[in-house]
PDB file of C-alpha atoms and ligand atoms in Angstrom:
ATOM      1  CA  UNK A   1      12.339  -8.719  20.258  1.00 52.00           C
ATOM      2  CA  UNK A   2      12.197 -11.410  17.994  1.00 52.00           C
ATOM      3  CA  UNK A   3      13.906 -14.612  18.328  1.00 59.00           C
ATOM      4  CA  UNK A   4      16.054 -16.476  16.317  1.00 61.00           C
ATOM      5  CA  UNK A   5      13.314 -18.935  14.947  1.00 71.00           C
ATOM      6  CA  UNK A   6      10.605 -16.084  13.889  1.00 77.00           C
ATOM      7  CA  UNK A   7      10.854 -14.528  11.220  1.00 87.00           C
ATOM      8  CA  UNK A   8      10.947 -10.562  11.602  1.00 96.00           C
ATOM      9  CA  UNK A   9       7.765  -9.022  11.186  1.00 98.00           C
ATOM     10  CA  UNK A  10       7.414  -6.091   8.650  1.00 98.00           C
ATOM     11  CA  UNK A  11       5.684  -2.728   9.272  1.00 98.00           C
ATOM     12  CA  UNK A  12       5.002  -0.323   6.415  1.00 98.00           C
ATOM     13  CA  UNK A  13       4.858   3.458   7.968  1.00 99.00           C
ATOM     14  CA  UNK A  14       3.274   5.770   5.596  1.00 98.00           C
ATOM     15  CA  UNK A  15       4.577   9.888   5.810  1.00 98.00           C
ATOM     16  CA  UNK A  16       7.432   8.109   7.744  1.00 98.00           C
ATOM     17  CA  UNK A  17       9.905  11.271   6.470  1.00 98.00           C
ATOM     18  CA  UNK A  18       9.081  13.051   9.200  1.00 97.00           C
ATOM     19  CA  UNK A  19       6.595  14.244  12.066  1.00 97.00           C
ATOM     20  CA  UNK A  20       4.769  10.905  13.754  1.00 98.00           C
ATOM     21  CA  UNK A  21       5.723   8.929  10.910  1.00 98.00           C
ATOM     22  CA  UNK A  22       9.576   8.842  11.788  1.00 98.00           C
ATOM     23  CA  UNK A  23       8.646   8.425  15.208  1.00 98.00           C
ATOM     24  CA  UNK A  24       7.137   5.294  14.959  1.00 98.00           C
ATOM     25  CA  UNK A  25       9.644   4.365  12.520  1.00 98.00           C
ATOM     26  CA  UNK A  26      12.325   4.700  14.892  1.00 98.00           C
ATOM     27  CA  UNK A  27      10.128   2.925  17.779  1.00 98.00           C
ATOM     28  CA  UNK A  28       9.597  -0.057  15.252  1.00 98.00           C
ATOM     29  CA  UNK A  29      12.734  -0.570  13.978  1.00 98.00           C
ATOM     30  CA  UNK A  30      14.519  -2.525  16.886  1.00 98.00           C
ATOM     31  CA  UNK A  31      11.440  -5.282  15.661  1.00 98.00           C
ATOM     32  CA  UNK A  32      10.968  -4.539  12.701  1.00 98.00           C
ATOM     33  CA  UNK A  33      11.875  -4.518   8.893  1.00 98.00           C
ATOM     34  CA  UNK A  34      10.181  -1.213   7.236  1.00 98.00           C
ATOM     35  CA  UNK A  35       9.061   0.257   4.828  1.00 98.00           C
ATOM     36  CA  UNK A  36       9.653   3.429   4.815  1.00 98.00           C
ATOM     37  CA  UNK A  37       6.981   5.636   2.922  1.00 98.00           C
ATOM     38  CA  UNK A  38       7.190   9.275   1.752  1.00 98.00           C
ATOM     39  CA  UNK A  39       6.216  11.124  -1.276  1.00 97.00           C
ATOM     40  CA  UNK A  40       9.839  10.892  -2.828  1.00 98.00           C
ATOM     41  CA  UNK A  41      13.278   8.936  -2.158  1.00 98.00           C
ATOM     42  CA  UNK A  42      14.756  12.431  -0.893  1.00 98.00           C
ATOM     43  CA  UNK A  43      12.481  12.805   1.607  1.00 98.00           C
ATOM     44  CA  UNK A  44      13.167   9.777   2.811  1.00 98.00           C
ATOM     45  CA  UNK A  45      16.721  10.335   2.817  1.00 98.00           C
ATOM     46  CA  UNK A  46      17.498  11.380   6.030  1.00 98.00           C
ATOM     47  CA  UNK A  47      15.354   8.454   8.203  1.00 98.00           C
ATOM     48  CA  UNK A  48      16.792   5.724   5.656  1.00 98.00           C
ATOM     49  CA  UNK A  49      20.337   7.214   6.743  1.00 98.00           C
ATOM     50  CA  UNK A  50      19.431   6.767  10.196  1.00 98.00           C
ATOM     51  CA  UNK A  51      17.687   3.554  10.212  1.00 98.00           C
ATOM     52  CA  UNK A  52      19.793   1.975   7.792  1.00 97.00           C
ATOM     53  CA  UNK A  53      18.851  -2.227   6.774  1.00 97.00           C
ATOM     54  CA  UNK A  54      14.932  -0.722   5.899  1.00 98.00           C
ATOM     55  CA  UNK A  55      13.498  -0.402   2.875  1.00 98.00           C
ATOM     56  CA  UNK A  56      12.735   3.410   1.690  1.00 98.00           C
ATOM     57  CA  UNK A  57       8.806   3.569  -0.109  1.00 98.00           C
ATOM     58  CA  UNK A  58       8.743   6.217  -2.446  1.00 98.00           C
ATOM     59  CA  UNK A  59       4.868   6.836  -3.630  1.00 98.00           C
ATOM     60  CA  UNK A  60       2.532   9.637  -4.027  1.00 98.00           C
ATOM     61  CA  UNK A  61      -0.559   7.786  -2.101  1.00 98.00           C
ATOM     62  CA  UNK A  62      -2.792   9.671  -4.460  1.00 98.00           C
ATOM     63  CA  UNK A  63      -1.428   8.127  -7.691  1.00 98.00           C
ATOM     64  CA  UNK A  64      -3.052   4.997  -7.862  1.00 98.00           C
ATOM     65  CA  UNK A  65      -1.453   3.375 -10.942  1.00 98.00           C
ATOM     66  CA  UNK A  66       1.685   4.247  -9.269  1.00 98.00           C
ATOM     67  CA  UNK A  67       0.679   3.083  -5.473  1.00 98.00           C
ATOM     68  CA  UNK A  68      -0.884  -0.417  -6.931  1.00 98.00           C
ATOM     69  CA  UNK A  69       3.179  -0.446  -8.808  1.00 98.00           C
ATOM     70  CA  UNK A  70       4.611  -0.341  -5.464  1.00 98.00           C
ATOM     71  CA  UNK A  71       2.415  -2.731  -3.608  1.00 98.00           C
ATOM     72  CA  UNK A  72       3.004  -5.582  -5.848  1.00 98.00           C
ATOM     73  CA  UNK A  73       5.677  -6.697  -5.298  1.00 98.00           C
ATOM     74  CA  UNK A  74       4.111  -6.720  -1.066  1.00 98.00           C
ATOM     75  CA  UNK A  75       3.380 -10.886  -0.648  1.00 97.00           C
ATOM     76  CA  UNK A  76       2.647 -11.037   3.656  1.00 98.00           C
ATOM     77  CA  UNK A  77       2.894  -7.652   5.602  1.00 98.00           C
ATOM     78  CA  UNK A  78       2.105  -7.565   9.788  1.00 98.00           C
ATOM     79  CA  UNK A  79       1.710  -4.120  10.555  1.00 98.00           C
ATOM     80  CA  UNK A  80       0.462  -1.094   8.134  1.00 99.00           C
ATOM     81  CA  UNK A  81       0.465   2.428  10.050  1.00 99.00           C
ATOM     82  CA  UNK A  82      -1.601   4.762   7.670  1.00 98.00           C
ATOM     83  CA  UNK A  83       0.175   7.773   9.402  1.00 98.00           C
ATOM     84  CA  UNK A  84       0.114  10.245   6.448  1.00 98.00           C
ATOM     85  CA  UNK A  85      -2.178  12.993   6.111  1.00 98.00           C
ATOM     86  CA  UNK A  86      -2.788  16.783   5.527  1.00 97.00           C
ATOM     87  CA  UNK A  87      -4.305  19.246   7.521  1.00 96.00           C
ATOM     88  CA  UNK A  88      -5.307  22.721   5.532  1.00 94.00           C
ATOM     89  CA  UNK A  89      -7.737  24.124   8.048  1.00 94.00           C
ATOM     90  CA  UNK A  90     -10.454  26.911   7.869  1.00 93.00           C
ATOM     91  CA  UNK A  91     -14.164  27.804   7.903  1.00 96.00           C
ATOM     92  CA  UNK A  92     -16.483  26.098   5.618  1.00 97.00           C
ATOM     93  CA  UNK A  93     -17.155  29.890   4.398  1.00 98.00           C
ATOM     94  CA  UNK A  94     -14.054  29.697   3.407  1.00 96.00           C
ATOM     95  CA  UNK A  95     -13.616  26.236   2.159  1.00 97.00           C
ATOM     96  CA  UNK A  96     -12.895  25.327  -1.466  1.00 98.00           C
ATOM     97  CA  UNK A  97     -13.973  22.403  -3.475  1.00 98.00           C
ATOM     98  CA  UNK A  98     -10.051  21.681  -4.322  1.00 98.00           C
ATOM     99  CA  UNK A  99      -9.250  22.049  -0.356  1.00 98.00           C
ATOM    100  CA  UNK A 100     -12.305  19.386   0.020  1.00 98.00           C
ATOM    101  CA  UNK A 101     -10.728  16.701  -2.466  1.00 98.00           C
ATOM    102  CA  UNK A 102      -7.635  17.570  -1.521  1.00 98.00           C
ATOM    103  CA  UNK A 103      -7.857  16.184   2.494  1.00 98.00           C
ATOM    104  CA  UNK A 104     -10.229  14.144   1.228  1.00 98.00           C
ATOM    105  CA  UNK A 105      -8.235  12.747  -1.466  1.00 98.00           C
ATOM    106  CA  UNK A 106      -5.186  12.103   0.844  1.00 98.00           C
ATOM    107  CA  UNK A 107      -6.591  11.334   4.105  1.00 98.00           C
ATOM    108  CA  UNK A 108      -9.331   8.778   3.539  1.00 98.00           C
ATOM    109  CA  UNK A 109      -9.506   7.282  -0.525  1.00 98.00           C
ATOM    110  CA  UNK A 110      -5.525   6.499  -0.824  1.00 98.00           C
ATOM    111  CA  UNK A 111      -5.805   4.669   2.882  1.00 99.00           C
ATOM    112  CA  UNK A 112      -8.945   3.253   1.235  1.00 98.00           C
ATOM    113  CA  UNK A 113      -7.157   2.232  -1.979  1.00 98.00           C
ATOM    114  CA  UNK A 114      -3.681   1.281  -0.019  1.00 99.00           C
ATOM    115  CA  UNK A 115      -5.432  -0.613   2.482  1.00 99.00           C
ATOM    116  CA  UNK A 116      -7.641  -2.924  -0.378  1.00 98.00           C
ATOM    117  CA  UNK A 117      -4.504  -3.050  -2.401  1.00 98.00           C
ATOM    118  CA  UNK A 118      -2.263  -4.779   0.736  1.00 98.00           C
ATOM    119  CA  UNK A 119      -5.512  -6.550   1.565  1.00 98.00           C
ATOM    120  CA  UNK A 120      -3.767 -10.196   0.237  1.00 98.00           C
ATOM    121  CA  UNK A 121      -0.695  -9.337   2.201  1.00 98.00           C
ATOM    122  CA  UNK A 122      -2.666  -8.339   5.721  1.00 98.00           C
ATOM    123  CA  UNK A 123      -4.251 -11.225   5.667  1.00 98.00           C
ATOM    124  CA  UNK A 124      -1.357 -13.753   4.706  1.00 98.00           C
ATOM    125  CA  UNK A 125      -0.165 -12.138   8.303  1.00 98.00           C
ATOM    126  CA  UNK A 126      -2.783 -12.155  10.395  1.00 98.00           C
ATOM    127  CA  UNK A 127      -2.097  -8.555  10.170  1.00 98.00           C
ATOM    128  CA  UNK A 128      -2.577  -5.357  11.917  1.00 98.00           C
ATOM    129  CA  UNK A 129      -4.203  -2.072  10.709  1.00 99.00           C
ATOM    130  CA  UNK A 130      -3.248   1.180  12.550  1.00 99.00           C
ATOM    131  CA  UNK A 131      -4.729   4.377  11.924  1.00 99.00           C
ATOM    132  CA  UNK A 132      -3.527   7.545  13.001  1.00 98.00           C
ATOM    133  CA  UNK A 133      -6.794  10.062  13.544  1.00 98.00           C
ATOM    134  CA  UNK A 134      -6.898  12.448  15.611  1.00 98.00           C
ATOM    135  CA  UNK A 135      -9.053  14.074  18.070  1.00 97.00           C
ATOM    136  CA  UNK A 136     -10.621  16.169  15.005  1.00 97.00           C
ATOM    137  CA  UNK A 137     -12.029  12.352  14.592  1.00 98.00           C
ATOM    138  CA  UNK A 138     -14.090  12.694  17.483  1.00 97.00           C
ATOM    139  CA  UNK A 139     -15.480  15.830  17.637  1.00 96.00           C
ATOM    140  CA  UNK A 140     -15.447  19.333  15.506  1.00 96.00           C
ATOM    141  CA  UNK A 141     -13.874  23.143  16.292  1.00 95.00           C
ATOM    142  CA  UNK A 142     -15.140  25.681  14.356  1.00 96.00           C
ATOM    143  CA  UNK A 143     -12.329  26.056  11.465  1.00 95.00           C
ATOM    144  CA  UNK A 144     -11.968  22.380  11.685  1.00 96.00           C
ATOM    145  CA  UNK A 145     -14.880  20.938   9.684  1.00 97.00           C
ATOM    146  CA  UNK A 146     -12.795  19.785   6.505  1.00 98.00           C
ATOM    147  CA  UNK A 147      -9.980  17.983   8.528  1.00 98.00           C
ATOM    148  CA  UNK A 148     -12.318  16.739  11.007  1.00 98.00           C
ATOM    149  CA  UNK A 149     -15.251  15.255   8.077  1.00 98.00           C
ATOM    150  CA  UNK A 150     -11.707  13.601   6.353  1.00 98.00           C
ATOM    151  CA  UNK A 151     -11.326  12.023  10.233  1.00 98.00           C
ATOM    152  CA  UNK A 152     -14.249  10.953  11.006  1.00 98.00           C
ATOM    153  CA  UNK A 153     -14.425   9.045   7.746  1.00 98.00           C
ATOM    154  CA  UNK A 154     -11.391   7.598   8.777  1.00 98.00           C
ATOM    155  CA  UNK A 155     -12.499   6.494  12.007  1.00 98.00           C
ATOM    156  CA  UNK A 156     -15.951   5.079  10.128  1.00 98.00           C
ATOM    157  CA  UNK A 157     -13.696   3.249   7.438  1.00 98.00           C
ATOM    158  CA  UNK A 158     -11.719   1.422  10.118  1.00 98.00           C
ATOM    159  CA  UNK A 159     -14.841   0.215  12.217  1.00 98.00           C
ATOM    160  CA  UNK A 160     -16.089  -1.208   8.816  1.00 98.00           C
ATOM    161  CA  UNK A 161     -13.028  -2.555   8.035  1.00 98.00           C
ATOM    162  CA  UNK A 162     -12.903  -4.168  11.871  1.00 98.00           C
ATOM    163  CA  UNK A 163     -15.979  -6.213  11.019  1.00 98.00           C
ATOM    164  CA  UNK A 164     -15.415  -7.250   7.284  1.00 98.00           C
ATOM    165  CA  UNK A 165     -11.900  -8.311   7.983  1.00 98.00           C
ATOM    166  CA  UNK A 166     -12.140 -10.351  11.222  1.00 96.00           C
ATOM    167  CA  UNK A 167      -8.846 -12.279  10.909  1.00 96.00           C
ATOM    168  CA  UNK A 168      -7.068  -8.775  10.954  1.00 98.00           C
ATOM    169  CA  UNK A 169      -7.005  -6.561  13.933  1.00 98.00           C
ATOM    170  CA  UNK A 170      -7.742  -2.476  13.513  1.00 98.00           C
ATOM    171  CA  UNK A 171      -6.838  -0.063  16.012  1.00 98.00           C
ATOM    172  CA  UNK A 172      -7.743   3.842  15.482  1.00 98.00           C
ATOM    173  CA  UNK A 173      -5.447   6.008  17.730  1.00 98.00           C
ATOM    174  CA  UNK A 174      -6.568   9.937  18.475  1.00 98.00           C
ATOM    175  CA  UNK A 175      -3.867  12.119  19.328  1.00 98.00           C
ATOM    176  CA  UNK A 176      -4.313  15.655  20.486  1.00 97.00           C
ATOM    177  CA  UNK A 177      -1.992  17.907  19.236  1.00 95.00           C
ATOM    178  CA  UNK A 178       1.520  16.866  18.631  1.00 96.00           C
ATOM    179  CA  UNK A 179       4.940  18.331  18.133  1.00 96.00           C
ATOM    180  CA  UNK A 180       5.448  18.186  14.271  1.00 95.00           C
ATOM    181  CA  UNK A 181       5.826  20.226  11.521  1.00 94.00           C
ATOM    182  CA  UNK A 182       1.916  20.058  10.849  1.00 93.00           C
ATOM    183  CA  UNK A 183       1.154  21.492  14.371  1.00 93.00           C
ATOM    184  CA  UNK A 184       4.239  24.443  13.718  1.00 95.00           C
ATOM    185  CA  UNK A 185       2.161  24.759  10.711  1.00 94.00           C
ATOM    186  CA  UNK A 186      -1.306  25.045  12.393  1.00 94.00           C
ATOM    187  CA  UNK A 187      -0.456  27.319  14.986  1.00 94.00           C
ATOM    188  CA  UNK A 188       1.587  29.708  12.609  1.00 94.00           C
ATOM    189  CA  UNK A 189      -1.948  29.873  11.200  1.00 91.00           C
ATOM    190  CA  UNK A 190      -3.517  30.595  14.125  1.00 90.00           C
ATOM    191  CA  UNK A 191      -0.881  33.434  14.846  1.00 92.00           C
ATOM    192  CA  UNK A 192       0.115  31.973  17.953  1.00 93.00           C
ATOM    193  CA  UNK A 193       3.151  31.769  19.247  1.00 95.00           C
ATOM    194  CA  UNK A 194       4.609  27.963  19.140  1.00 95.00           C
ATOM    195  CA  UNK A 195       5.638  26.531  22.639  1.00 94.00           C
ATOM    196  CA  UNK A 196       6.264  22.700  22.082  1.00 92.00           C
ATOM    197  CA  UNK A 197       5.598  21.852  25.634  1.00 92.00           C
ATOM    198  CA  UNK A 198       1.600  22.295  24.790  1.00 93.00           C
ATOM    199  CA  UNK A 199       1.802  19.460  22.847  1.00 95.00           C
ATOM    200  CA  UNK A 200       2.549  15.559  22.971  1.00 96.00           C
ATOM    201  CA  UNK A 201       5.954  14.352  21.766  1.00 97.00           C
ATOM    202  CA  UNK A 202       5.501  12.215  18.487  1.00 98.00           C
ATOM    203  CA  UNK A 203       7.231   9.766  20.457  1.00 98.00           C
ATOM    204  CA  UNK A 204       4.661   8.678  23.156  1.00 98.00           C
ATOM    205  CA  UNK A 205       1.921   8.762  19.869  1.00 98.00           C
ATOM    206  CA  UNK A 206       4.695   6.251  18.601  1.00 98.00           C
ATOM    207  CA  UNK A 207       5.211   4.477  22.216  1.00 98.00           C
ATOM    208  CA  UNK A 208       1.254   4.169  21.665  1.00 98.00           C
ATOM    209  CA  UNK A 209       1.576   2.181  18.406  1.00 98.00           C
ATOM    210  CA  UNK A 210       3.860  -0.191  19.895  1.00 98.00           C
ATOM    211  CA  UNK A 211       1.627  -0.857  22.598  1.00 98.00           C
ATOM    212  CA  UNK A 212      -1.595  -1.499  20.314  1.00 98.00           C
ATOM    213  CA  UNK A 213       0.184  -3.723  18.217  1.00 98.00           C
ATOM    214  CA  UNK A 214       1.674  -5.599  21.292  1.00 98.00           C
ATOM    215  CA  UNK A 215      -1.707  -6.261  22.679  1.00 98.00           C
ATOM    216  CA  UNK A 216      -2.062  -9.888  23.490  1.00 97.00           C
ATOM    217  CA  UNK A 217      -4.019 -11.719  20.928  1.00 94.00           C
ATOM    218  CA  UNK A 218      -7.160 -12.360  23.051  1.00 96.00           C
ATOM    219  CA  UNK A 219      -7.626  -8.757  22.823  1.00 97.00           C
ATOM    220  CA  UNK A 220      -8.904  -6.328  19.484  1.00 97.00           C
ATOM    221  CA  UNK A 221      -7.674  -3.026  20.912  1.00 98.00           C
ATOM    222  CA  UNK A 222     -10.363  -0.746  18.997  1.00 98.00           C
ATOM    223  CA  UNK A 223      -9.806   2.699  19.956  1.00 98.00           C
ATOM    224  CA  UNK A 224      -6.898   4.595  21.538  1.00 98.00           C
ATOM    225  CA  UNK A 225      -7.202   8.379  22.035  1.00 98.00           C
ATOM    226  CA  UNK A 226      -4.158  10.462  23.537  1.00 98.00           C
ATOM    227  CA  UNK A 227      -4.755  14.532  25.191  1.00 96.00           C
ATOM    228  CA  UNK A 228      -1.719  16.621  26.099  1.00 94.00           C
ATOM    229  CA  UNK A 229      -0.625  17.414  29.477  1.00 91.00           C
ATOM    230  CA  UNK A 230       0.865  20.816  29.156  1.00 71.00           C
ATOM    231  CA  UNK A 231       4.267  20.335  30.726  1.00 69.00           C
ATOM    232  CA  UNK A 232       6.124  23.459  29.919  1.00 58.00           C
ATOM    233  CA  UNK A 233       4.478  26.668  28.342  1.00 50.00           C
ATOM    234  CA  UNK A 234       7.166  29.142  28.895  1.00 44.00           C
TER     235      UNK A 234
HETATM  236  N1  NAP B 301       0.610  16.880  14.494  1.00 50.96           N
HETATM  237  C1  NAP B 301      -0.538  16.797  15.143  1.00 50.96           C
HETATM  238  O1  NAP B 301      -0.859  17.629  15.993  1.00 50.96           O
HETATM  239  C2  NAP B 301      -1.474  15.637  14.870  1.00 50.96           C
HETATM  240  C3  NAP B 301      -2.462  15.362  15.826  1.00 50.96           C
HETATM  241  C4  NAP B 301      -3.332  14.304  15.604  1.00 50.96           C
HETATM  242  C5  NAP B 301      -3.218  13.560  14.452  1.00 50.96           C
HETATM  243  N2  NAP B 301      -2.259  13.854  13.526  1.00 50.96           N
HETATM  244  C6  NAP B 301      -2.188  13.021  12.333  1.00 50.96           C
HETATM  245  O2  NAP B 301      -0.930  12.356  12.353  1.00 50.96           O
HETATM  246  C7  NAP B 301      -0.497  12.096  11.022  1.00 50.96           C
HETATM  247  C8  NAP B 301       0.929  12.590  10.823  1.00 50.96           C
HETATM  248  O3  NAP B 301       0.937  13.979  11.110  1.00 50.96           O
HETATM  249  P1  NAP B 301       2.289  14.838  11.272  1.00 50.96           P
HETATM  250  O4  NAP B 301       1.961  15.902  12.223  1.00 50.96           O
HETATM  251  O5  NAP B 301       3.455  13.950  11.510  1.00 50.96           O
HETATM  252  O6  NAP B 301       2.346  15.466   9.792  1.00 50.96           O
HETATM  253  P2  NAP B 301       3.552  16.125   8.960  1.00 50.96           P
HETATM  254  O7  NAP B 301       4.638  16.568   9.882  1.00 50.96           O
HETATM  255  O8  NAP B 301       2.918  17.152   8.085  1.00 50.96           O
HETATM  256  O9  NAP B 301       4.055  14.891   8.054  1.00 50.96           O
HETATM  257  C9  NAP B 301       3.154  14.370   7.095  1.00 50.96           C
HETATM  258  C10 NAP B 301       3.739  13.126   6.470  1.00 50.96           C
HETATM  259  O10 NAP B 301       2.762  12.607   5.549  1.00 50.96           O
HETATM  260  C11 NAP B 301       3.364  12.427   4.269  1.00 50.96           C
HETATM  261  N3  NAP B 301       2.353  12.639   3.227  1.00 50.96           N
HETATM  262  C12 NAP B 301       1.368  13.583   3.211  1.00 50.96           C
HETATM  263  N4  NAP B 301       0.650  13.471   2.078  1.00 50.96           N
HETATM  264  C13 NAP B 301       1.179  12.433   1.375  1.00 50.96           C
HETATM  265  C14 NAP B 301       0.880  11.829   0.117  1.00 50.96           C
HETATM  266  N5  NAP B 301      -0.119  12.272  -0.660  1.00 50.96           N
HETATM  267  N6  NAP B 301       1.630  10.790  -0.306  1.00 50.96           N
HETATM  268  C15 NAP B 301       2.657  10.329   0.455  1.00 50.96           C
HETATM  269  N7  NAP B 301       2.992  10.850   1.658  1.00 50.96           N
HETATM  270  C16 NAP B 301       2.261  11.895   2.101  1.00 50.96           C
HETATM  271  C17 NAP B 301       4.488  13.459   4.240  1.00 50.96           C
HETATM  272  O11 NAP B 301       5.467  13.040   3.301  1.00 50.96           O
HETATM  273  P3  NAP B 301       6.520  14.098   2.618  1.00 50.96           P
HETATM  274  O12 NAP B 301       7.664  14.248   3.593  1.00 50.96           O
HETATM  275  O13 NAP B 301       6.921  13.409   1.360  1.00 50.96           O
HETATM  276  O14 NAP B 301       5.760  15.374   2.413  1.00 50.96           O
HETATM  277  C18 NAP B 301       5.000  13.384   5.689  1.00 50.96           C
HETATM  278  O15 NAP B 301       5.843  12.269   5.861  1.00 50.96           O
HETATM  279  C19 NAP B 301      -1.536  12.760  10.097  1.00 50.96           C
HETATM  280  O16 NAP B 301      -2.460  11.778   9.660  1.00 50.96           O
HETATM  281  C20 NAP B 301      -2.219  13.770  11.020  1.00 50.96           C
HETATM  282  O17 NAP B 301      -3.534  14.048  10.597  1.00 50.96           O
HETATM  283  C21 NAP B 301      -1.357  14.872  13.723  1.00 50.96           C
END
């Protein structure tokens, strides 16, 4: 918690509607201020209800006259999650240049852009870059190539941010599949049936987040990576 002489530090959450994103929203927010960020102000409604005193962060990452609009006004940030991301799986046979730029597009050049954009503001801090990737990030399925390319370009941007920005400290976390409306999504796709007990709870991935950016500041903690214990698959 912080005390009454330190000022409190500020976390922007991207995709913090829902899914991981609230969940670390609502495990930052007792040290915290946030900002809250989701493609619209009514998807944010519901998590700015609930954690009320934050700031909601409207913006289509993928705009980028409208993204560099809302970053402006951002003057010394601590903590950036880059939790937002898509998932639209399949074989490259069946791939499409538009499903290519779209993951692409959303799930490595907007944290690209975001990231340079809040560069000022991370470094004012002494900040602290956290990346959510996945376990797609560190190795392939077949029907996984196009997520798992956009991943391990995310996992290759934050090692090269790591050693261009040593002042700031970069932590890539790779959670197995979690309880969220992406993994309903995936597994409806699979035709599976959905038992939530295969998966983590978004709130240890959160729990996780805490913990990296709790580290003592001897330490750079580089590389997290999270597998399910299947607790209950009734
Ligand atoms: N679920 C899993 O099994 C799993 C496992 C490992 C890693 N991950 C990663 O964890 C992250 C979060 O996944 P999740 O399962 O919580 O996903 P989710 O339930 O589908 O939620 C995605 C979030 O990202 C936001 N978002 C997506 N594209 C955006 C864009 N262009 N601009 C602004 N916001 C955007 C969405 O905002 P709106 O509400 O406005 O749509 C939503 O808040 C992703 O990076 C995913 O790859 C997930």
């Amino acid at each position: 918690m912080p005390d009454a002489e330190t000022p409190t530090p500020t976390a922007l959450i991207t995709g913090a509607s829902r899914g991981l994103g609230a969940a670390i929203a609502r495990e930052l927010a007792p040290t915290h201020h946030l900002l809250l960020g989701a493609r619209t102000a009514e998807a944010l409604s519901g998590i700015a209800a609930e954690l009320p005193g934050n700031t909601p962060w409207p913006v289509q990452l993928t705009d980028y006259e409208a993204l560099a609009r809302a970053c402006a006004p951002i003057e010394r940030l601590d903590v950036l999650v880059h939790n937002a991301g898509v998932a639209d799986l399949g074989t490259i046979a069946e791939s499409s240049v538009q499903q290519w730029r779209n993951t692409l597009e959303a799930n490595i050049i907007a944290v690209s852009e975001l990231t340079r954009l809040l560069l000022p503001a991370l470094r004012a801090a002494g900040g602290h870059v956290v990346l959510i990737n996945s376990g797609a990030g560190l190795r392939v399925n077949p029907g996984w190539g196009v997520y798992a390319a956009s991943k391990f370009a995310l996992r290759a941007f934050g090692d090269a941010l790591r050693l261009e920005e040593p002042e700031l400290r970069v932590t890539s976390i790779h959670p197995g599949r979690t309880d969220t409306d992406m993994q309903r999504d995936i597994v409806a796709g699979e035709g599976r049936e959905y038992r939530p007990g295969e998966f983590l709870t978004a709130s240890t991935v959160a729990r996780t987040v805490r913990t990296a950016i709790e580290t003592p500041r001897d330490a750079h903690p580089t590389e997290i990576v999270l597998r399910p214990i299947a607790r209950d698959t009734e």
